PDB file of C-alpha atoms in Angstrom:
ATOM      1  CA  MET J   1      -2.183 -30.415 -10.528  1.00 42.00           C
ATOM      2  CA  ALA J   2      -2.589 -27.499 -12.836  1.00 39.00           C
ATOM      3  CA  PRO J   3      -4.222 -24.176 -11.555  1.00 43.00           C
ATOM      4  CA  ASP J   4      -7.732 -23.578 -12.708  1.00 46.00           C
ATOM      5  CA  VAL J   5      -6.845 -20.262 -14.022  1.00 43.00           C
ATOM      6  CA  GLU J   6      -3.772 -18.718 -15.545  1.00 47.00           C
ATOM      7  CA  PRO J   7      -2.152 -16.343 -13.039  1.00 53.00           C
ATOM      8  CA  ALA J   8      -2.260 -12.675 -13.854  1.00 55.00           C
ATOM      9  CA  GLU J   9       1.650 -12.638 -14.211  1.00 72.00           C
ATOM     10  CA  ARG J  10       3.599 -15.592 -15.226  1.00 84.00           C
ATOM     11  CA  LEU J  11       6.644 -16.537 -13.321  1.00 87.00           C
ATOM     12  CA  SER J  12       8.731 -16.529 -16.445  1.00 88.00           C
ATOM     13  CA  ASP J  13       7.690 -13.008 -17.153  1.00 89.00           C
ATOM     14  CA  LEU J  14       8.601 -11.740 -13.752  1.00 91.00           C
ATOM     15  CA  LEU J  15      11.946 -13.492 -13.821  1.00 92.00           C
ATOM     16  CA  ALA J  16      12.614 -12.043 -17.269  1.00 92.00           C
ATOM     17  CA  HIS J  17      11.739  -8.518 -15.980  1.00 93.00           C
ATOM     18  CA  LEU J  18      14.181  -8.964 -13.234  1.00 93.00           C
ATOM     19  CA  TYR J  19      16.827  -9.949 -15.546  1.00 93.00           C
ATOM     20  CA  HIS J  20      16.331  -7.051 -17.732  1.00 93.00           C
ATOM     21  CA  LEU J  21      16.610  -4.580 -14.731  1.00 92.00           C
ATOM     22  CA  HIS J  22      19.841  -5.933 -14.013  1.00 93.00           C
ATOM     23  CA  GLU J  23      20.927  -6.107 -17.646  1.00 92.00           C
ATOM     24  CA  ASN J  24      20.011  -2.409 -18.246  1.00 92.00           C
ATOM     25  CA  ALA J  25      21.928  -1.433 -15.091  1.00 91.00           C
ATOM     26  CA  GLN J  26      25.098  -3.248 -16.560  1.00 92.00           C
ATOM     27  CA  ASP J  27      25.331  -5.412 -13.573  1.00 91.00           C
ATOM     28  CA  PRO J  28      28.953  -6.707 -13.673  1.00 91.00           C
ATOM     29  CA  HIS J  29      27.986 -10.081 -12.227  1.00 91.00           C
ATOM     30  CA  LEU J  30      25.206 -10.891 -14.542  1.00 89.00           C
ATOM     31  CA  GLU J  31      27.056 -13.984 -15.846  1.00 89.00           C
ATOM     32  CA  LEU J  32      26.197 -15.553 -12.616  1.00 90.00           C
ATOM     33  CA  TRP J  33      22.445 -15.066 -13.215  1.00 91.00           C
ATOM     34  CA  PRO J  34      20.780 -18.464 -12.419  1.00 89.00           C
ATOM     35  CA  ASP J  35      18.564 -18.764 -15.468  1.00 82.00           C
ATOM     36  CA  GLY J  36      15.241 -20.559 -14.984  1.00 78.00           C
ATOM     37  CA  ASP J  37      15.841 -21.062 -11.250  1.00 87.00           C
ATOM     38  CA  ALA J  38      13.199 -18.853  -9.371  1.00 91.00           C
ATOM     39  CA  ILE J  39      14.663 -19.439  -6.008  1.00 91.00           C
ATOM     40  CA  GLY J  40      18.196 -18.838  -7.433  1.00 92.00           C
ATOM     41  CA  VAL J  41      17.013 -15.682  -9.000  1.00 92.00           C
ATOM     42  CA  LEU J  42      15.574 -14.406  -5.700  1.00 93.00           C
ATOM     43  CA  ALA J  43      18.778 -15.101  -3.949  1.00 93.00           C
ATOM     44  CA  TYR J  44      20.919 -13.342  -6.719  1.00 93.00           C
ATOM     45  CA  THR J  45      18.629 -10.307  -6.794  1.00 94.00           C
ATOM     46  CA  ARG J  46      18.832  -9.943  -3.031  1.00 94.00           C
ATOM     47  CA  ALA J  47      22.633 -10.360  -3.046  1.00 93.00           C
ATOM     48  CA  HIS J  48      23.131  -7.911  -6.035  1.00 93.00           C
ATOM     49  CA  HIS J  49      20.521  -5.451  -5.136  1.00 93.00           C
ATOM     50  CA  SER J  50      23.108  -2.661  -4.950  1.00 91.00           C
ATOM     51  CA  ALA J  51      24.184  -3.302  -8.649  1.00 91.00           C
ATOM     52  CA  LEU J  52      21.257  -1.315  -9.705  1.00 92.00           C
ATOM     53  CA  PRO J  53      21.335   2.487  -9.940  1.00 90.00           C
ATOM     54  CA  PRO J  54      20.716   4.409  -6.613  1.00 87.00           C
ATOM     55  CA  GLU J  55      17.241   5.468  -5.823  1.00 78.00           C
ATOM     56  CA  GLN J  56      18.146   9.075  -6.424  1.00 75.00           C
ATOM     57  CA  VAL J  57      18.441   8.558 -10.076  1.00 75.00           C
ATOM     58  CA  SER J  58      16.297   5.533 -10.871  1.00 81.00           C
ATOM     59  CA  PRO J  59      13.336   3.584  -9.694  1.00 89.00           C
ATOM     60  CA  ALA J  60      14.999   0.284 -10.540  1.00 90.00           C
ATOM     61  CA  ARG J  61      15.712  -0.810  -6.905  1.00 91.00           C
ATOM     62  CA  ARG J  62      12.070  -0.225  -5.912  1.00 91.00           C
ATOM     63  CA  GLU J  63      10.880  -1.947  -8.952  1.00 92.00           C
ATOM     64  CA  GLN J  64      13.249  -4.900  -8.169  1.00 92.00           C
ATOM     65  CA  ILE J  65      11.955  -5.304  -4.781  1.00 93.00           C
ATOM     66  CA  ARG J  66       8.328  -5.212  -5.966  1.00 92.00           C
ATOM     67  CA  LEU J  67       9.129  -7.879  -8.532  1.00 93.00           C
ATOM     68  CA  ARG J  68      10.801 -10.053  -5.962  1.00 94.00           C
ATOM     69  CA  LEU J  69       7.720  -9.827  -3.807  1.00 94.00           C
ATOM     70  CA  LYS J  70       5.471 -10.875  -6.723  1.00 92.00           C
ATOM     71  CA  VAL J  71       7.693 -13.883  -7.383  1.00 92.00           C
ATOM     72  CA  THR J  72       7.593 -14.976  -3.704  1.00 92.00           C
ATOM     73  CA  GLY J  73       3.689 -14.587  -3.836  1.00 89.00           C
ATOM     74  CA  LEU J  74       3.443 -16.621  -6.976  1.00 89.00           C
ATOM     75  CA  LEU J  75       5.693 -19.341  -5.712  1.00 91.00           C
ATOM     76  CA  TYR J  76       3.562 -19.577  -2.562  1.00 88.00           C
ATOM     77  CA  SER J  77       0.423 -19.986  -4.721  1.00 86.00           C
ATOM     78  CA  LEU J  78       2.087 -22.692  -6.842  1.00 88.00           C
ATOM     79  CA  ILE J  79       3.374 -24.500  -3.793  1.00 90.00           C
ATOM     80  CA  ASP J  80      -0.046 -24.438  -2.262  1.00 89.00           C
ATOM     81  CA  THR J  81      -1.476 -25.900  -5.481  1.00 88.00           C
ATOM     82  CA  GLU J  82       0.903 -28.621  -5.544  1.00 91.00           C
ATOM     83  CA  GLN J  83       0.530 -29.555  -1.949  1.00 91.00           C
ATOM     84  CA  LEU J  84      -3.448 -29.631  -2.494  1.00 91.00           C
ATOM     85  CA  GLY J  85      -2.706 -31.995  -5.364  1.00 91.00           C
ATOM     86  CA  ALA J  86      -0.535 -34.185  -3.263  1.00 92.00           C
ATOM     87  CA  LEU J  87      -2.992 -34.490  -0.458  1.00 91.00           C
ATOM     88  CA  ASP J  88      -5.853 -35.328  -2.718  1.00 91.00           C
ATOM     89  CA  GLN J  89      -3.771 -37.940  -4.370  1.00 91.00           C
ATOM     90  CA  ALA J  90      -2.865 -39.367  -0.967  1.00 90.00           C
ATOM     91  CA  ARG J  91      -6.471 -39.389   0.028  1.00 89.00           C
ATOM     92  CA  PRO J  92      -8.731 -38.946  -2.894  1.00 88.00           C
ATOM     93  CA  PRO J  93     -11.914 -37.154  -1.887  1.00 84.00           C
ATOM     94  CA  GLY J  94     -14.832 -39.553  -1.560  1.00 81.00           C
ATOM     95  CA  ALA J  95     -12.553 -42.635  -1.899  1.00 80.00           C
ATOM     96  CA  ARG J  96     -12.784 -45.587   0.441  1.00 84.00           C
ATOM     97  CA  ARG J  97     -10.245 -45.849   3.191  1.00 81.00           C
ATOM     98  CA  SER J  98      -8.673 -48.878   1.413  1.00 83.00           C
ATOM     99  CA  GLU J  99      -7.902 -46.543  -1.437  1.00 84.00           C
ATOM    100  CA  HIS J 100      -5.923 -44.046   0.693  1.00 88.00           C
ATOM    101  CA  LEU J 101      -2.178 -44.112   0.039  1.00 91.00           C
ATOM    102  CA  LEU J 102      -1.261 -42.474   3.361  1.00 90.00           C
ATOM    103  CA  THR J 103      -2.996 -42.115   6.724  1.00 89.00           C
ATOM    104  CA  LEU J 104      -3.777 -38.816   8.263  1.00 88.00           C
ATOM    105  CA  THR J 105      -1.237 -39.614  10.903  1.00 90.00           C
ATOM    106  CA  GLU J 106       1.427 -40.205   8.251  1.00 92.00           C
ATOM    107  CA  LEU J 107       0.632 -36.950   6.451  1.00 91.00           C
ATOM    108  CA  ALA J 108       0.675 -35.008   9.751  1.00 91.00           C
ATOM    109  CA  ASP J 109       4.124 -36.328  10.296  1.00 91.00           C
ATOM    110  CA  VAL J 110       5.299 -35.420   6.637  1.00 91.00           C
ATOM    111  CA  LEU J 111       3.842 -31.937   6.944  1.00 90.00           C
ATOM    112  CA  VAL J 112       4.882 -31.389  10.565  1.00 90.00           C
ATOM    113  CA  LEU J 113       1.382 -30.866  11.964  1.00 87.00           C
ATOM    114  CA  ASP J 114       0.522 -31.411  15.549  1.00 88.00           C
ATOM    115  CA  THR J 115      -2.605 -33.609  15.012  1.00 89.00           C
ATOM    116  CA  PRO J 116      -3.962 -35.760  12.243  1.00 87.00           C
ATOM    117  CA  GLY J 117      -7.064 -33.576  12.184  1.00 86.00           C
ATOM    118  CA  ALA J 118      -4.816 -30.709  11.308  1.00 88.00           C
ATOM    119  CA  VAL J 119      -4.269 -32.302   7.861  1.00 88.00           C
ATOM    120  CA  SER J 120      -7.910 -32.027   7.023  1.00 87.00           C
ATOM    121  CA  LYS J 121      -7.952 -28.419   8.031  1.00 86.00           C
ATOM    122  CA  ARG J 122      -4.919 -27.770   5.907  1.00 87.00           C
ATOM    123  CA  ARG J 123      -6.434 -29.416   2.898  1.00 88.00           C
ATOM    124  CA  ASP J 124      -9.768 -27.426   3.547  1.00 84.00           C
ATOM    125  CA  ARG J 125      -7.807 -24.172   3.598  1.00 84.00           C
ATOM    126  CA  LEU J 126      -5.861 -24.978   0.535  1.00 85.00           C
ATOM    127  CA  TYR J 127      -9.097 -26.019  -1.387  1.00 84.00           C
ATOM    128  CA  ALA J 128     -10.954 -22.962  -0.197  1.00 79.00           C
ATOM    129  CA  ALA J 129      -8.088 -20.524  -1.175  1.00 77.00           C
ATOM    130  CA  ARG J 130      -7.565 -22.243  -4.593  1.00 75.00           C
ATOM    131  CA  HIS J 131     -11.258 -22.195  -5.548  1.00 72.00           C
ATOM    132  CA  HIS J 132     -12.002 -18.855  -3.814  1.00 63.00           C
ATOM    133  CA  ARG J 133     -14.756 -20.573  -1.765  1.00 61.00           C
ATOM    134  CA  PRO J 134     -15.490 -19.383   1.667  1.00 55.00           C
ATOM    135  CA  ARG J 135     -15.586 -22.270   4.211  1.00 55.00           C
ATOM    136  CA  THR J 136     -18.055 -20.579   6.763  1.00 58.00           C
ATOM    137  CA  PRO J 137     -20.161 -17.290   6.844  1.00 61.00           C
ATOM    138  CA  TRP J 138     -17.330 -15.712   8.695  1.00 62.00           C
ATOM    139  CA  HIS J 139     -14.830 -16.713   6.031  1.00 61.00           C
ATOM    140  CA  GLY J 140     -17.209 -15.330   3.458  1.00 61.00           C
ATOM    141  CA  ARG J 141     -17.462 -12.009   5.174  1.00 69.00           C
ATOM    142  CA  GLN J 142     -13.694 -11.958   5.467  1.00 70.00           C
ATOM    143  CA  LEU J 143     -13.144 -12.804   1.873  1.00 64.00           C
ATOM    144  CA  MET J 144     -15.645 -10.217   0.599  1.00 73.00           C
ATOM    145  CA  ALA J 145     -13.854  -7.609   2.954  1.00 77.00           C
ATOM    146  CA  GLU J 146     -10.469  -8.520   1.551  1.00 76.00           C
ATOM    147  CA  ARG J 147     -11.694  -8.345  -2.039  1.00 74.00           C
ATOM    148  CA  GLU J 148     -13.155  -4.878  -1.388  1.00 80.00           C
ATOM    149  CA  ALA J 149      -9.865  -3.801   0.126  1.00 81.00           C
ATOM    150  CA  GLN J 150      -7.950  -5.104  -2.759  1.00 80.00           C
ATOM    151  CA  THR J 151     -10.284  -3.199  -5.230  1.00 82.00           C
ATOM    152  CA  ARG J 152      -9.750  -0.015  -3.405  1.00 83.00           C
ATOM    153  CA  ARG J 153      -5.957  -0.535  -3.180  1.00 81.00           C
ATOM    154  CA  ARG J 154      -5.969  -1.206  -6.961  1.00 79.00           C
ATOM    155  CA  VAL J 155      -7.927   1.959  -7.697  1.00 80.00           C
ATOM    156  CA  VAL J 156      -5.580   3.989  -5.687  1.00 80.00           C
ATOM    157  CA  GLU J 157      -2.532   2.278  -7.454  1.00 77.00           C
ATOM    158  CA  VAL J 158      -3.972   2.895 -10.817  1.00 76.00           C
ATOM    159  CA  GLU J 159      -4.511   6.545  -9.965  1.00 79.00           C
ATOM    160  CA  GLN J 160      -0.989   6.964  -8.663  1.00 79.00           C
ATOM    161  CA  ALA J 161       0.447   5.291 -11.695  1.00 79.00           C
ATOM    162  CA  ARG J 162      -1.492   7.639 -13.967  1.00 80.00           C
ATOM    163  CA  ARG J 163      -0.342  10.671 -12.127  1.00 83.00           C
ATOM    164  CA  HIS J 164       3.298   9.409 -11.992  1.00 82.00           C
ATOM    165  CA  HIS J 165       3.193   8.622 -15.701  1.00 84.00           C
ATOM    166  CA  SER J 166       1.810  12.155 -16.416  1.00 86.00           C
ATOM    167  CA  ARG J 167       4.656  13.896 -14.550  1.00 88.00           C
ATOM    168  CA  VAL J 168       7.290  11.613 -16.065  1.00 89.00           C
ATOM    169  CA  ARG J 169       6.059  12.303 -19.562  1.00 89.00           C
ATOM    170  CA  ALA J 170       5.948  16.158 -19.043  1.00 91.00           C
ATOM    171  CA  ALA J 171       9.405  15.918 -17.388  1.00 91.00           C
ATOM    172  CA  ALA J 172      10.777  13.890 -20.293  1.00 91.00           C
ATOM    173  CA  GLN J 173       9.247  16.327 -22.932  1.00 92.00           C
ATOM    174  CA  GLU J 174      10.844  19.290 -21.076  1.00 93.00           C
ATOM    175  CA  LEU J 175      14.186  17.688 -20.783  1.00 92.00           C
ATOM    176  CA  LEU J 176      14.213  16.902 -24.668  1.00 92.00           C
ATOM    177  CA  GLY J 177      13.309  20.506 -25.144  1.00 92.00           C
ATOM    178  CA  VAL J 178      16.575  21.702 -23.572  1.00 91.00           C
ATOM    179  CA  ARG J 179      18.775  18.815 -24.779  1.00 91.00           C
ATOM    180  CA  HIS J 180      20.970  21.172 -26.761  1.00 91.00           C
ATOM    181  CA  ASP J 181      21.904  22.857 -23.488  1.00 91.00           C
ATOM    182  CA  LEU J 182      23.086  19.519 -22.036  1.00 90.00           C
ATOM    183  CA  VAL J 183      26.514  17.895 -21.959  1.00 89.00           C
ATOM    184  CA  LEU J 184      25.631  14.563 -23.637  1.00 88.00           C
ATOM    185  CA  THR J 185      27.574  11.359 -23.530  1.00 86.00           C
ATOM    186  CA  GLU J 186      26.970   8.846 -26.375  1.00 88.00           C
ATOM    187  CA  ASP J 187      24.889   6.741 -23.863  1.00 88.00           C
ATOM    188  CA  ALA J 188      22.878   9.780 -22.833  1.00 88.00           C
ATOM    189  CA  GLN J 189      22.149  10.566 -26.432  1.00 90.00           C
ATOM    190  CA  ASP J 190      20.823   6.970 -27.046  1.00 89.00           C
ATOM    191  CA  TRP J 191      18.571   7.086 -23.974  1.00 89.00           C
ATOM    192  CA  LEU J 192      17.163  10.485 -25.027  1.00 90.00           C
ATOM    193  CA  HIS J 193      16.633   9.117 -28.466  1.00 89.00           C
ATOM    194  CA  GLY J 194      14.710   6.352 -26.957  1.00 88.00           C
ATOM    195  CA  LEU J 195      12.427   8.793 -25.065  1.00 89.00           C
ATOM    196  CA  ILE J 196      11.729  10.552 -28.409  1.00 89.00           C
ATOM    197  CA  GLN J 197      10.450   7.315 -29.978  1.00 87.00           C
ATOM    198  CA  LEU J 198       8.403   6.550 -26.964  1.00 85.00           C
ATOM    199  CA  LEU J 199       6.891   9.974 -26.801  1.00 85.00           C
ATOM    200  CA  GLU J 200       5.896   9.536 -30.542  1.00 82.00           C
ATOM    201  CA  GLU J 201       3.374   6.962 -29.228  1.00 76.00           C
ATOM    202  CA  ASP J 202       0.187   8.771 -28.196  1.00 69.00           C
ATOM    203  CA  PRO J 203      -1.199   7.366 -26.069  1.00 71.00           C
ATOM    204  CA  LEU J 204       1.330   4.933 -24.664  1.00 65.00           C
ATOM    205  CA  ARG J 205       0.222   1.431 -23.980  1.00 70.00           C
ATOM    206  CA  PRO J 206       0.277   0.578 -20.233  1.00 67.00           C
ATOM    207  CA  ASP J 207       3.243  -1.815 -20.747  1.00 67.00           C
ATOM    208  CA  GLN J 208       5.236   1.079 -22.302  1.00 72.00           C
ATOM    209  CA  MET J 209       4.815   3.435 -19.353  1.00 76.00           C
ATOM    210  CA  PRO J 210       7.399   1.790 -17.166  1.00 82.00           C
ATOM    211  CA  SER J 211       9.762   1.862 -20.160  1.00 84.00           C
ATOM    212  CA  LEU J 212       9.395   5.667 -20.386  1.00 85.00           C
ATOM    213  CA  ALA J 213      10.330   6.102 -16.812  1.00 85.00           C
ATOM    214  CA  ALA J 214      13.301   3.677 -17.224  1.00 87.00           C
ATOM    215  CA  HIS J 215      14.561   5.480 -20.282  1.00 87.00           C
ATOM    216  CA  LEU J 216      14.328   8.828 -18.345  1.00 88.00           C
ATOM    217  CA  SER J 217      16.046   7.454 -15.275  1.00 88.00           C
ATOM    218  CA  LEU J 218      19.047   5.902 -17.284  1.00 89.00           C
ATOM    219  CA  ALA J 219      19.289   9.126 -19.204  1.00 89.00           C
ATOM    220  CA  LEU J 220      19.596  11.053 -15.965  1.00 89.00           C
ATOM    221  CA  ALA J 221      22.146   8.565 -14.675  1.00 88.00           C
ATOM    222  CA  GLU J 222      24.220   9.298 -17.697  1.00 88.00           C
ATOM    223  CA  LEU J 223      23.887  13.086 -17.664  1.00 87.00           C
ATOM    224  CA  GLY J 224      25.087  13.397 -14.055  1.00 77.00           C
ATOM    225  CA  GLU J 225      24.895  16.506 -11.960  1.00 77.00           C
ATOM    226  CA  ASP J 226      27.011  18.844 -13.959  1.00 84.00           C
ATOM    227  CA  ALA J 227      25.432  18.283 -17.452  1.00 88.00           C
ATOM    228  CA  ALA J 228      23.276  21.448 -17.599  1.00 89.00           C
ATOM    229  CA  ARG J 229      24.782  24.371 -19.471  1.00 89.00           C
ATOM    230  CA  SER J 230      21.931  26.746 -18.702  1.00 91.00           C
ATOM    231  CA  PRO J 231      19.430  27.511 -15.965  1.00 92.00           C
ATOM    232  CA  ALA J 232      16.680  26.000 -18.011  1.00 92.00           C
ATOM    233  CA  ALA J 233      18.464  22.839 -18.434  1.00 91.00           C
ATOM    234  CA  ALA J 234      19.368  22.684 -14.732  1.00 91.00           C
ATOM    235  CA  GLY J 235      15.679  23.191 -13.907  1.00 92.00           C
ATOM    236  CA  ALA J 236      14.539  20.445 -16.507  1.00 92.00           C
ATOM    237  CA  LEU J 237      17.066  18.042 -14.855  1.00 92.00           C
ATOM    238  CA  ALA J 238      15.813  18.768 -11.268  1.00 90.00           C
ATOM    239  CA  ARG J 239      12.201  18.371 -12.388  1.00 91.00           C
ATOM    240  CA  ALA J 240      12.894  15.199 -14.170  1.00 90.00           C
ATOM    241  CA  ARG J 241      14.559  13.651 -10.946  1.00 88.00           C
ATOM    242  CA  GLU J 242      11.525  14.927  -8.898  1.00 88.00           C
ATOM    243  CA  ALA J 243       9.044  13.304 -11.338  1.00 87.00           C
ATOM    244  CA  LEU J 244      10.773   9.872 -11.077  1.00 84.00           C
ATOM    245  CA  SER J 245      10.468   9.973  -7.203  1.00 79.00           C
ATOM    246  CA  TYR J 246       6.958  11.297  -7.227  1.00 59.00           C
ATOM    247  CA  ARG J 247       5.174   7.926  -6.643  1.00 49.00           C
ATOM    248  CA  ASP J 248       6.766   7.420  -3.270  1.00 44.00           C
ATOM    249  CA  ARG J 249       5.326  10.636  -1.814  1.00 45.00           C
TER     250      ARG J 249
END
């Protein structure tokens, strides 16, 4: 039973993003990645969370957790859709009793519900959630309140992301301005070159903003604590690290 609308983020995209986080971190166990297996990916990323750079130098661990939660939420949604489809095939809405494939008692047993009536309530809840239809005036008010709260949270998140990106961009520009006063490894040079290319895009597309932060965090990871050869470079490094952690304040 296919969903009525395409989810905002596809499962395959979320899993690919998780893979790239571990790939960019040079996770030594990446050959064990369970490609295409969402449950396996969740188990892998939980077990190998520490393979990502520590939070002092990179937002990768926080981003990984956010992605894992998005995956679990999407899986719940997909499971609910499939359960609703199975219930409607077992007992097609409006069909005669003779056309039912399973009784309510049988369904309650399969779903481990206390009573046959709980099956109808389960189906009602799944249908209402899938079609965003309130079942009662109380449910309607609750749904409206939840949507308003989601909108407010989204506004706050967008503003936080905008401020975070603004600080990251400024920090990246400052760091590039003192790069000749930094002890650069070959990898650090590559990440800084990537920063230059990203900063040439003005303005950045929303999908490029996380890439800017990722490039900066990976450059900082390569530079280390003793990379500065001048007070200006030391200050730029400190402000870059501060900019990456700004969102969590």
